mmCIF file of C-alpha atoms and ligand atoms in Angstrom:
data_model
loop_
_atom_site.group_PDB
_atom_site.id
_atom_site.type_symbol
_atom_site.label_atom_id
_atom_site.label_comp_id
_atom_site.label_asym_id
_atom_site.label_seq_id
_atom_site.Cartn_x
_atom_site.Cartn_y
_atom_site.Cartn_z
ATOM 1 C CA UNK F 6 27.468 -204.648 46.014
ATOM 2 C CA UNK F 7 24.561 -205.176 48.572
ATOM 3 C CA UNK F 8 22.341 -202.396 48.683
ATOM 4 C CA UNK F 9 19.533 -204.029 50.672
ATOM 5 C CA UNK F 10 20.137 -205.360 53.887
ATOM 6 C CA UNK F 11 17.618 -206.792 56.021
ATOM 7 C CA UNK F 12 19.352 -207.557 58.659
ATOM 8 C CA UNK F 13 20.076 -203.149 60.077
ATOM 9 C CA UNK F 14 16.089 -203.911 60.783
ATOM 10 C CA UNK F 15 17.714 -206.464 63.230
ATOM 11 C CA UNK F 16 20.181 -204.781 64.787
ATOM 12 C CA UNK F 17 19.357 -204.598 68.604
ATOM 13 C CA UNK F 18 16.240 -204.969 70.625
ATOM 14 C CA UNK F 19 14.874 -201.734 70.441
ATOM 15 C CA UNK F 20 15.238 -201.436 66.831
ATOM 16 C CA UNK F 21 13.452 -204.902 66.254
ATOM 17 C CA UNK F 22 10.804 -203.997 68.470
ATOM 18 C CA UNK F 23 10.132 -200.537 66.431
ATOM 19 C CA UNK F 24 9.710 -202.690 63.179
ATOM 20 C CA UNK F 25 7.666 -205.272 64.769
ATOM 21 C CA UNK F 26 4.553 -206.004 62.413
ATOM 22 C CA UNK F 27 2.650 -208.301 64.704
ATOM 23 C CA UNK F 28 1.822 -207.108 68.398
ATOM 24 C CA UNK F 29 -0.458 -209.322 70.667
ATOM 25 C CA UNK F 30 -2.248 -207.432 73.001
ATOM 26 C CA UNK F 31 -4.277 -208.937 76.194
ATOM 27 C CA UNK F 32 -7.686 -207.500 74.862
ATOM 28 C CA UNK F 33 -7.050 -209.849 72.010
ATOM 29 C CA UNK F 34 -7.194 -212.993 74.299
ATOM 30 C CA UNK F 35 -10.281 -215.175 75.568
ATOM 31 C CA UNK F 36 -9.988 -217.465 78.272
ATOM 32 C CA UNK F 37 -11.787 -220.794 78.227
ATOM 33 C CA UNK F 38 -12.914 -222.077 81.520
ATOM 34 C CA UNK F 39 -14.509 -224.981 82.287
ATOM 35 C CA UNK F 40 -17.426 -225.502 84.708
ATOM 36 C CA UNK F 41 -18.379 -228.879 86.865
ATOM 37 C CA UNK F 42 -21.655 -228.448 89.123
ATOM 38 C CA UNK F 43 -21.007 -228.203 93.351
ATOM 39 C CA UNK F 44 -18.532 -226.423 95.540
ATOM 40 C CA UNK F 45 -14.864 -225.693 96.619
ATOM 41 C CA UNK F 46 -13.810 -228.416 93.145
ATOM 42 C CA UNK F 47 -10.657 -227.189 91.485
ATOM 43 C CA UNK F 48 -10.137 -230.914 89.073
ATOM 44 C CA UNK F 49 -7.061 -230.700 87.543
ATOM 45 C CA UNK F 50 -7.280 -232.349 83.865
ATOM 46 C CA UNK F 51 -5.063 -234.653 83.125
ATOM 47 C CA UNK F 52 -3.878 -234.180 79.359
ATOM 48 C CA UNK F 53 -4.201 -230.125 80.331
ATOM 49 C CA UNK F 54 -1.726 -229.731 83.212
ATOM 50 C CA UNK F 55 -2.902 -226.074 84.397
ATOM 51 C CA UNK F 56 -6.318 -225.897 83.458
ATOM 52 C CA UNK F 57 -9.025 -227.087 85.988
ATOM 53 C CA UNK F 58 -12.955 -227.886 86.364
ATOM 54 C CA UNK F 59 -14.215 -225.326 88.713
ATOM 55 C CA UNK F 60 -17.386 -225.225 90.360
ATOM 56 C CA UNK F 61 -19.337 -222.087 89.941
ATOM 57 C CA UNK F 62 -17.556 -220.238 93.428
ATOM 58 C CA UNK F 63 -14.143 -220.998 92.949
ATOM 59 C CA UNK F 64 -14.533 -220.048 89.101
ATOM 60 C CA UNK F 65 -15.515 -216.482 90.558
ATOM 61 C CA UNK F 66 -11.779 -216.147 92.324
ATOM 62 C CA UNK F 67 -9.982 -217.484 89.248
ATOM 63 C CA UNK F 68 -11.686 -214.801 86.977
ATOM 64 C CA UNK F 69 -11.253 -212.039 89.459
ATOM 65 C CA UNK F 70 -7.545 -213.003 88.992
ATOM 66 C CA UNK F 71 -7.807 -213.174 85.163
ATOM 67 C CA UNK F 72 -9.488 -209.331 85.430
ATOM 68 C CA UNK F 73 -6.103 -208.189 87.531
ATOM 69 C CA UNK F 74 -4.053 -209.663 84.940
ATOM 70 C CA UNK F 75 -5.711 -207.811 82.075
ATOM 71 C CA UNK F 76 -7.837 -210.899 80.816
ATOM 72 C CA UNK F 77 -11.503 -209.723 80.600
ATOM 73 C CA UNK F 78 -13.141 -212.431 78.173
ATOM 74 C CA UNK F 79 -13.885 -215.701 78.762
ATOM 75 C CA UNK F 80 -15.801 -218.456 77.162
ATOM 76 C CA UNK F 81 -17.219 -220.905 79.306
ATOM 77 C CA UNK F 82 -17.401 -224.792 78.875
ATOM 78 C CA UNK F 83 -19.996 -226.922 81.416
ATOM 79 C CA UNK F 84 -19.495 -230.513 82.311
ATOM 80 C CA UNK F 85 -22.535 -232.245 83.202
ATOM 81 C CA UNK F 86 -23.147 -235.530 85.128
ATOM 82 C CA UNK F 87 -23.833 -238.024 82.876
ATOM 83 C CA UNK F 88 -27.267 -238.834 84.711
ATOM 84 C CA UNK F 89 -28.581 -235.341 83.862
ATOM 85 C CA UNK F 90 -28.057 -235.980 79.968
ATOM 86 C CA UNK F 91 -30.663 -237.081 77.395
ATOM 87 C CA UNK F 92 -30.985 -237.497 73.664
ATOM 88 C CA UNK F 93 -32.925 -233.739 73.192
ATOM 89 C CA UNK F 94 -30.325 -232.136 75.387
ATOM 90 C CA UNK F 95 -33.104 -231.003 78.151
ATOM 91 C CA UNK F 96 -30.860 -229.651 80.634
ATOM 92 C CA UNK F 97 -29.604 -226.854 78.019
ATOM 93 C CA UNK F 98 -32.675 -224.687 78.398
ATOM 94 C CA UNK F 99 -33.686 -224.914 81.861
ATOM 95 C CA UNK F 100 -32.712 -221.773 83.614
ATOM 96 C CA UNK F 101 -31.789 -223.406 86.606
ATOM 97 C CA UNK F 102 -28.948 -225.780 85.390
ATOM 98 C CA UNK F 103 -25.391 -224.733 87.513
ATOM 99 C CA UNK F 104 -24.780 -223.584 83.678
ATOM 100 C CA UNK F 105 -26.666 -220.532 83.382
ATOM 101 C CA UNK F 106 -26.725 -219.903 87.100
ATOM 102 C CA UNK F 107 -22.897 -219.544 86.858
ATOM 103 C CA UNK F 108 -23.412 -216.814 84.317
ATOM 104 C CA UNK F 109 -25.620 -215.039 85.910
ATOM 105 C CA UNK F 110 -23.002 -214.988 89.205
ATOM 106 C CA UNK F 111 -20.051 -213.996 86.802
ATOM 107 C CA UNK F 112 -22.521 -211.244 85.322
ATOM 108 C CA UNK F 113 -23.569 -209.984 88.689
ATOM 109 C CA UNK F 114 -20.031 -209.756 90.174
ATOM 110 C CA UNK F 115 -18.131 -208.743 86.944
ATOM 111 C CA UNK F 116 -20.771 -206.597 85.042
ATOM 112 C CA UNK F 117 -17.901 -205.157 82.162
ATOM 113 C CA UNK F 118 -16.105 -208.916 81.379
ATOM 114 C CA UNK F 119 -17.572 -210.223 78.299
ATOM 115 C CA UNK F 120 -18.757 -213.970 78.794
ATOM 116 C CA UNK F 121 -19.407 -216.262 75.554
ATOM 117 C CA UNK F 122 -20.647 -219.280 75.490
ATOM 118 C CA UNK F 123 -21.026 -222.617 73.508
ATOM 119 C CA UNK F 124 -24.180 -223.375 72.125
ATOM 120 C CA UNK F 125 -24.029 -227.319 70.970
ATOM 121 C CA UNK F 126 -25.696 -230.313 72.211
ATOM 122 C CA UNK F 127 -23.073 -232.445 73.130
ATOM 123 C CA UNK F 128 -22.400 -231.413 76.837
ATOM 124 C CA UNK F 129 -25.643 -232.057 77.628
ATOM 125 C CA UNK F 130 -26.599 -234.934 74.865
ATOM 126 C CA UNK F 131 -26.444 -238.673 76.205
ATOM 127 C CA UNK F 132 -25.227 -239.568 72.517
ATOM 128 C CA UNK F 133 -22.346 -237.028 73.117
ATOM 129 C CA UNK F 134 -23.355 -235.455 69.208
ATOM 130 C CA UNK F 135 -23.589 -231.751 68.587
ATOM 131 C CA UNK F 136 -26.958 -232.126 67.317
ATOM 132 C CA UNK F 137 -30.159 -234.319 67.741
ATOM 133 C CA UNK F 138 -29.606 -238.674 66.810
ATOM 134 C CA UNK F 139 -32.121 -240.108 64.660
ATOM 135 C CA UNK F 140 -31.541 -244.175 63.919
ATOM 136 C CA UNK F 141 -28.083 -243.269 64.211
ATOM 137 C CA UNK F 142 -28.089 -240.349 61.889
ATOM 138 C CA UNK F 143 -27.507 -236.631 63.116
ATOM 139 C CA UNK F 144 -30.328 -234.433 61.944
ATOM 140 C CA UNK F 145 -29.984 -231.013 61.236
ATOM 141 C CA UNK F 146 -33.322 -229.430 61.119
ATOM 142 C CA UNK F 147 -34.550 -230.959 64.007
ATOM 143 C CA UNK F 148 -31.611 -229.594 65.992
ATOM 144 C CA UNK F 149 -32.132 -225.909 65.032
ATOM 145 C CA UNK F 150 -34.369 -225.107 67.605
ATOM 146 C CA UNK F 151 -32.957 -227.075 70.605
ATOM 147 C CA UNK F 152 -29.941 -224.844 69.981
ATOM 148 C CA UNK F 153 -31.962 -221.292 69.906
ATOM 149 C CA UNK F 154 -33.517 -221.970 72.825
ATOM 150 C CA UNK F 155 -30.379 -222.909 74.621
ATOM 151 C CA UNK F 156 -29.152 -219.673 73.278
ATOM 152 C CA UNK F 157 -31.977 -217.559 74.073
ATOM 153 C CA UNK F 158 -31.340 -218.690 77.502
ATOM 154 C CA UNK F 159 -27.690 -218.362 77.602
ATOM 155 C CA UNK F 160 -28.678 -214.787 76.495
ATOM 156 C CA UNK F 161 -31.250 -214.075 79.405
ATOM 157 C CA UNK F 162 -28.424 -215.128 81.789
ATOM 158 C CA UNK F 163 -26.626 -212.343 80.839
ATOM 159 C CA UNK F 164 -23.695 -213.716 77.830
ATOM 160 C CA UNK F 165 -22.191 -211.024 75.517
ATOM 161 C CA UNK F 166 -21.309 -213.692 72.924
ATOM 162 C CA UNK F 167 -23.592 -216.727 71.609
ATOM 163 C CA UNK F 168 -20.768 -219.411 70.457
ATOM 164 C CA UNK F 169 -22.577 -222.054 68.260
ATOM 165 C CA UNK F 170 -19.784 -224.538 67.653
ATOM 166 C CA UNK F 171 -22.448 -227.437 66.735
ATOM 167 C CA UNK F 172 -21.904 -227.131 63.019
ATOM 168 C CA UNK F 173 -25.642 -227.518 61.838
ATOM 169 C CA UNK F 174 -26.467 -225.464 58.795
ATOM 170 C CA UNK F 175 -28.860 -222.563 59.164
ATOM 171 C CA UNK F 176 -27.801 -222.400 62.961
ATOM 172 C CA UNK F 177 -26.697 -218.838 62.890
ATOM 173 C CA UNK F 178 -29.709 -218.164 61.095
ATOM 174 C CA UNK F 179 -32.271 -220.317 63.576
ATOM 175 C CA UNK F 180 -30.343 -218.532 66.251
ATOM 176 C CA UNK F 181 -30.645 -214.958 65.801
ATOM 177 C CA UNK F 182 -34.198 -215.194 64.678
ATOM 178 C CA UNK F 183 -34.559 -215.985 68.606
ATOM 179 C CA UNK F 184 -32.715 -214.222 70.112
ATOM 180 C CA UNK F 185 -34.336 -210.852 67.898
ATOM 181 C CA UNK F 186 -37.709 -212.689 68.679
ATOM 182 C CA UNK F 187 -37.137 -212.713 72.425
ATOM 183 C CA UNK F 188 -35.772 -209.115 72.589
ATOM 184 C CA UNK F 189 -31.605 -210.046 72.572
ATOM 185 C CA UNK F 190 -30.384 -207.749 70.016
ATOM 186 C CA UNK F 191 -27.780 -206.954 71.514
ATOM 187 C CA UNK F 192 -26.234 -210.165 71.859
ATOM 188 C CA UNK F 193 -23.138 -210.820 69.357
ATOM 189 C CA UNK F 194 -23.066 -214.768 67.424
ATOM 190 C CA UNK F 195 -19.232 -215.317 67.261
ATOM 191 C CA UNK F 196 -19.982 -218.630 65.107
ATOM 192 C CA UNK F 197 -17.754 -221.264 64.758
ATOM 193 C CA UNK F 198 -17.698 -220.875 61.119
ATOM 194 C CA UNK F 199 -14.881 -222.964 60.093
ATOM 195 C CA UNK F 200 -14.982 -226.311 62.477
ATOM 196 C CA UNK F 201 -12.786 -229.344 61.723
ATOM 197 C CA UNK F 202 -13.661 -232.679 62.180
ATOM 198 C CA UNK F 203 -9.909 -232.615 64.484
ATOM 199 C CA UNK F 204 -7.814 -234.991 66.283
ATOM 200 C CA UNK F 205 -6.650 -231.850 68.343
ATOM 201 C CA UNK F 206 -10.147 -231.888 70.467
ATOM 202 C CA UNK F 207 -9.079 -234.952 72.479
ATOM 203 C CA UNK F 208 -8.375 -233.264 75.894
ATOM 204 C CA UNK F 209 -11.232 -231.187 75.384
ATOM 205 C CA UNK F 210 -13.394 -234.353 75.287
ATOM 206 C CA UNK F 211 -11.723 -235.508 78.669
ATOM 207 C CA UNK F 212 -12.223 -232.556 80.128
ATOM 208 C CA UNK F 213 -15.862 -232.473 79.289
ATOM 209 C CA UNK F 214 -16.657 -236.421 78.865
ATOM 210 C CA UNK F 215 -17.802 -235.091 75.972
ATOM 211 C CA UNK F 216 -16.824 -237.871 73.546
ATOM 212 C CA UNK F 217 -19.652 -239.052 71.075
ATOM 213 C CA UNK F 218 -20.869 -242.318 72.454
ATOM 214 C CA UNK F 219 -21.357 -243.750 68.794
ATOM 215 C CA UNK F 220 -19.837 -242.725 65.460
ATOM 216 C CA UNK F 221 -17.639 -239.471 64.908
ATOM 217 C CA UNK F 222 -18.363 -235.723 63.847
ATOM 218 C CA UNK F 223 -17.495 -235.943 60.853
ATOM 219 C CA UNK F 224 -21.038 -235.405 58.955
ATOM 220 C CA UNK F 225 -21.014 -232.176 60.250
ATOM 221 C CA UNK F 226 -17.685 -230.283 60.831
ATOM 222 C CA UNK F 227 -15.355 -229.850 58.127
ATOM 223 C CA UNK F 228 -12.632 -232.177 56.524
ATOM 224 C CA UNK F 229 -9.740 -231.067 57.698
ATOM 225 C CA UNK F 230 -8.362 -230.875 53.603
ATOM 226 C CA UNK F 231 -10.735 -227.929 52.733
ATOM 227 C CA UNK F 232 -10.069 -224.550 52.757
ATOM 228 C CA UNK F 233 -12.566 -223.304 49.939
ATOM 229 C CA UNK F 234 -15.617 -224.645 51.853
ATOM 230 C CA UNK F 235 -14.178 -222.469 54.591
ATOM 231 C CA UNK F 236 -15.520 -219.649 52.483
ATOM 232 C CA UNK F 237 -18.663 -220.579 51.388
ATOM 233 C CA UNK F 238 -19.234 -221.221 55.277
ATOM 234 C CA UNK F 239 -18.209 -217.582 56.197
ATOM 235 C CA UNK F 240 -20.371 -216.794 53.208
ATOM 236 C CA UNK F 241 -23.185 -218.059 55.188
ATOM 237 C CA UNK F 242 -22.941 -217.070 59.032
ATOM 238 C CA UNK F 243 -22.449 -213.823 57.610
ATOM 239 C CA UNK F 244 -25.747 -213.490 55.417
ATOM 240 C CA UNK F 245 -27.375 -214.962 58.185
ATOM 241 C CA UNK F 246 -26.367 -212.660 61.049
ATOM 242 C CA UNK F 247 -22.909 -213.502 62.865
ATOM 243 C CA UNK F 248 -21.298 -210.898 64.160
ATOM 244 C CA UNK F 249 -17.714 -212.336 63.953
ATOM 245 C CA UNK F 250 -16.062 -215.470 62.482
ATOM 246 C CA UNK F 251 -14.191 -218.103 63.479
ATOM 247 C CA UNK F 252 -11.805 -221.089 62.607
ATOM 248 C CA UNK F 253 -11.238 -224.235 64.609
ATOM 249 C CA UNK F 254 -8.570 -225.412 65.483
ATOM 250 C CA UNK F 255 -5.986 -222.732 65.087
ATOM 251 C CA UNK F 256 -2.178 -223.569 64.254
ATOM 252 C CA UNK F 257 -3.234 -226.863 61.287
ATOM 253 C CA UNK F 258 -5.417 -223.841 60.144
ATOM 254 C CA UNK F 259 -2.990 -221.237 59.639
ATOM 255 C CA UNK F 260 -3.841 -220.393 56.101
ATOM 256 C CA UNK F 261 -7.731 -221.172 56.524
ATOM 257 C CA UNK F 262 -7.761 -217.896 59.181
ATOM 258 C CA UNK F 263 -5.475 -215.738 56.465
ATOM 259 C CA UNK F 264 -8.394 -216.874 53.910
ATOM 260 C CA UNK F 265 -11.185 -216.048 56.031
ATOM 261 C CA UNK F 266 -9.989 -212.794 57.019
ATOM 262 C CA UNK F 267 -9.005 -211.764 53.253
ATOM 263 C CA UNK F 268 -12.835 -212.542 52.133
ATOM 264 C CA UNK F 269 -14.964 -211.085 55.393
ATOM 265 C CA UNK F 270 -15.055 -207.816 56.632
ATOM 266 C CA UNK F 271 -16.092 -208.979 60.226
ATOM 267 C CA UNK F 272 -13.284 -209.506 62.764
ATOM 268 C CA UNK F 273 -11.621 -213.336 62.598
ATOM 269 C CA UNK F 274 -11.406 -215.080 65.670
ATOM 270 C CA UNK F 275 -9.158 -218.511 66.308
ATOM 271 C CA UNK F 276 -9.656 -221.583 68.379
ATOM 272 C CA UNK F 277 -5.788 -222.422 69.914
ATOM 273 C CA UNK F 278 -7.750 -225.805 71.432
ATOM 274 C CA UNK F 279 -7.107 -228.285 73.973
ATOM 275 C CA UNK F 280 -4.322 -230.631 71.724
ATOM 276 C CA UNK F 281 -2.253 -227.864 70.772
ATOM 277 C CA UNK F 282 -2.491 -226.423 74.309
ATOM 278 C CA UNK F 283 -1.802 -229.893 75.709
ATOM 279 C CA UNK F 284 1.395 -230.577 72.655
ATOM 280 C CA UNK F 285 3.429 -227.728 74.030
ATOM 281 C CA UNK F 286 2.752 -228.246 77.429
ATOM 282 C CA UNK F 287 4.022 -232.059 77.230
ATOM 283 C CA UNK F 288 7.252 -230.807 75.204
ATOM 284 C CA UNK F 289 7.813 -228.418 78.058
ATOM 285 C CA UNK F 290 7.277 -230.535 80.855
ATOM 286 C CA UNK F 291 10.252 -232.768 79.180
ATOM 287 C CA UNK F 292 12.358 -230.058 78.382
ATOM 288 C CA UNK F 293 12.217 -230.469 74.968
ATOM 289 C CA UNK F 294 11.391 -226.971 73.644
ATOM 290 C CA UNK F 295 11.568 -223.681 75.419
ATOM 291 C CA UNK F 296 7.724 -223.361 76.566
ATOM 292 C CA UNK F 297 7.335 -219.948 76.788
ATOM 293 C CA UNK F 298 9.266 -218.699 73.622
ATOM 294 C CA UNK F 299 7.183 -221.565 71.876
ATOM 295 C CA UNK F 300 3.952 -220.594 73.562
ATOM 296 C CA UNK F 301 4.276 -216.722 72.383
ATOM 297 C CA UNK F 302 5.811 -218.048 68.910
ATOM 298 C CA UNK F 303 2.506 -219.874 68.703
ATOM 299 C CA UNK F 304 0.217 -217.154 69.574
ATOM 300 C CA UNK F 305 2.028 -214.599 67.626
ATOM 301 C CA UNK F 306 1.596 -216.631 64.552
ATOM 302 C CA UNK F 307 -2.088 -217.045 65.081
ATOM 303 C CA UNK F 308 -2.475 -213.185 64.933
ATOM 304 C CA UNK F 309 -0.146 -212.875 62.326
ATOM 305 C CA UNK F 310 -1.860 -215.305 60.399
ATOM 306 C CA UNK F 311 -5.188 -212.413 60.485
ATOM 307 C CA UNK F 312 -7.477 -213.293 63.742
ATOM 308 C CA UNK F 313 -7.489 -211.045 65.728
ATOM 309 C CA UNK F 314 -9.330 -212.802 68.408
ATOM 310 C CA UNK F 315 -7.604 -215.613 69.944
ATOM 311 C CA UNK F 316 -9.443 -218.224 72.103
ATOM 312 C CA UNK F 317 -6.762 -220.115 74.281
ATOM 313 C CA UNK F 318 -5.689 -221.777 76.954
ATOM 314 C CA UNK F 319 -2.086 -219.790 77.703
ATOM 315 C CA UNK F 320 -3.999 -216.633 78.427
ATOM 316 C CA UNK F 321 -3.996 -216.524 81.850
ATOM 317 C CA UNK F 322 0.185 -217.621 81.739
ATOM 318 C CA UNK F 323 1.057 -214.926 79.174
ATOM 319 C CA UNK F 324 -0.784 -211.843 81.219
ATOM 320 C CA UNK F 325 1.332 -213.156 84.055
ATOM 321 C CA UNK F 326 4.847 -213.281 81.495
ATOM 322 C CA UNK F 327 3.499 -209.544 80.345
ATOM 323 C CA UNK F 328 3.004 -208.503 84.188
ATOM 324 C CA UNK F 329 6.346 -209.822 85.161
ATOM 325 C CA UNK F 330 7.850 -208.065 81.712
ATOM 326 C CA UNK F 331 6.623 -204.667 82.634
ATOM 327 C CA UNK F 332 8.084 -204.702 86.104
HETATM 328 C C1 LIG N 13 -18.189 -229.006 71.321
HETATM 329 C C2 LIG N 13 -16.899 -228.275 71.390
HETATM 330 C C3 LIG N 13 -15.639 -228.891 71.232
HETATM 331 C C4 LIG N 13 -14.683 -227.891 71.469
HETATM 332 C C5 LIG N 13 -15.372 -226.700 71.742
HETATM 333 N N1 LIG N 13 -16.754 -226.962 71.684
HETATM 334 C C6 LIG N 13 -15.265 -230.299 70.969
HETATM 335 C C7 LIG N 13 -15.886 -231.039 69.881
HETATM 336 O O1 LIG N 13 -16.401 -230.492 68.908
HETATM 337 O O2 LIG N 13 -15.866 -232.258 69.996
HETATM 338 C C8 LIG N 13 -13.199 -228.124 71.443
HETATM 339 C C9 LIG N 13 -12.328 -227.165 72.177
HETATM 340 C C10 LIG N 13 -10.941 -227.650 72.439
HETATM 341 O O3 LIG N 13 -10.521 -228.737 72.001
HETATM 342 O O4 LIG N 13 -10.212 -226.905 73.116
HETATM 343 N N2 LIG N 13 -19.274 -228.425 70.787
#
């Protein structure tokens, strides 16, 4: 005789959705956006179909949007010209780069959205590294405080949430020091605790021309076979000040999140980046999988997985499924 059956748990709609263990709500989403300097530019990416550079007033319309559709976060991504780059990443803490002057604007006009940020050299480093280039070597210590004082900055322009995703060690450290120092205390570190060296940043790079001009990243984020060095990382941005964690990328990193979140108390955040984004949306396009079952499959199993932030690209396209749902 059978005396447990799963399957009356699966017996119609309503009853599944009663026994549901994994609900994504909106307020866990962030939307990344990126940012190109000038006016009226809506660039489509190539390798991300849907996702656009937007100068710093047509950005303003696309977030108002986001807001209607119950998408208040974002984290925001600049591209810079390549004449405005050097190899100490100037440009990062002048107040008047299109950068921080965008911030301000979202700030002004959206006072309760949250805004993060990325605080790394590479957007702004003519060697395309996270951190500083020394005779072809990246150094660490030297890089510390080019990346508070971008932050510190990035804080006076009015962001919620510092993002450093440069993998240096002692940044989160270096970086709330400043921002204490200069009066932020407020202002949350989400650190990019767990950052793999990944092939999944590729339309990322493209969208940023962002691509290391020599060499790869691999001296600084993490080997893509470790998960116990995840922890010892977490260890760290914790004792030195983040407020929340994260792991990049997201679904090759499944069990590194469910790690994370079993050994911190501090809410787990996940980086759904540009290749994954850009993998479903190429199967789609060909009809090969069912994009939006996939797309919610994927994002339920990032939450399910334990972070309970989710950084990604589909935001915008799943408040507008969960609009059209509730109608
Ligand atoms: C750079 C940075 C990268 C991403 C976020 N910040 C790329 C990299 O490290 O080369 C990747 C995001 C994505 O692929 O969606 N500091």
């Amino acid at each position: 005789m059978i005396t447990e059956r799963p399957r009356r748990n699966r017996k119609s709609r309503v009853i599944r959705n009663l026994v549901r263990e994994t609900r994504l709500p909106l307020s866990a989403l962030v939307y990344p956006l990126f940012i190109t300097d000038g006016t009226g530019i809506r660039q489509p990416i190539a390798s991300m179909p849907g996702i656009f550079r937007w100068s710093p007033d047509l950005v303003m319309e696309e977030i108002r949007e986001c807001i209607g559709l119950g998408i208040e976060a974002f984290v925001l991504f600049p591209a810079f010209a390549d004449d405005q780059k050097d190899t100490v990443a100037s440009l990062s803490a002048d107040p008047g780069n299109f950068y921080l002057r965008c911030i301000r604007a979202i700030k002004s006009e959206f006072p309760n959205c949250v805004v993060m940020s990325d605080v790394a050299m590479d957007p702004y480093s003519s060697d395309g590294h996270d951190g500083l280039v020394r005779n072809g070597e990246i150094v660490n210590d030297e890089t510390l405080p080019i990346l508070a004082r971008m932050a510190v900055e990035q804080a006076r322009a009015g962001v919620d949430i510092i993002g450093p995703s440069d993998m240096m060690d002692g940044r989160v450290g270096a970086i709330r020091e400043a921002l204490d120092e200069a009066g932020f205390t407020g202002v949350c570190i989400m650190s990019y605790t767990a950052k793999y060296a990944s092939a999944f940043y590729g339309p990322f790079r493209e969208a940023l021309d962002s691509a290391p001009r020599s060499g790869d990243k691999k001296t600084y984020q993490m080997d893509p076979a470790n998960r116990r060095e995840a922890i010892r990382e977490a260890r760290l941005d914790e004792d030195e000040g983040a407020d929340m964690l994260m792991v990049k990328p997201a679904l090759s990193y499944l069990d590194v999140i469910q790690t994370i979140r079993e050994h911190s108390v501090l809410p787990v955040a996940a980086y759904n980046v540009s290749g994954e984004y850009a993998m479903l949306r190429a199967a789609g396009e060909r009809g090969w999988i069912d994009y939006r079952r996939a797309v919610e499959e994927v994002l339920l199993s990032i939450h399910r997985a334990g972070a309970e932030i989710i950084l990604t690209y589909f935001a915008k396209e799943y408040a507008t499924w969960k609009r059209d749902e509730s109608h």
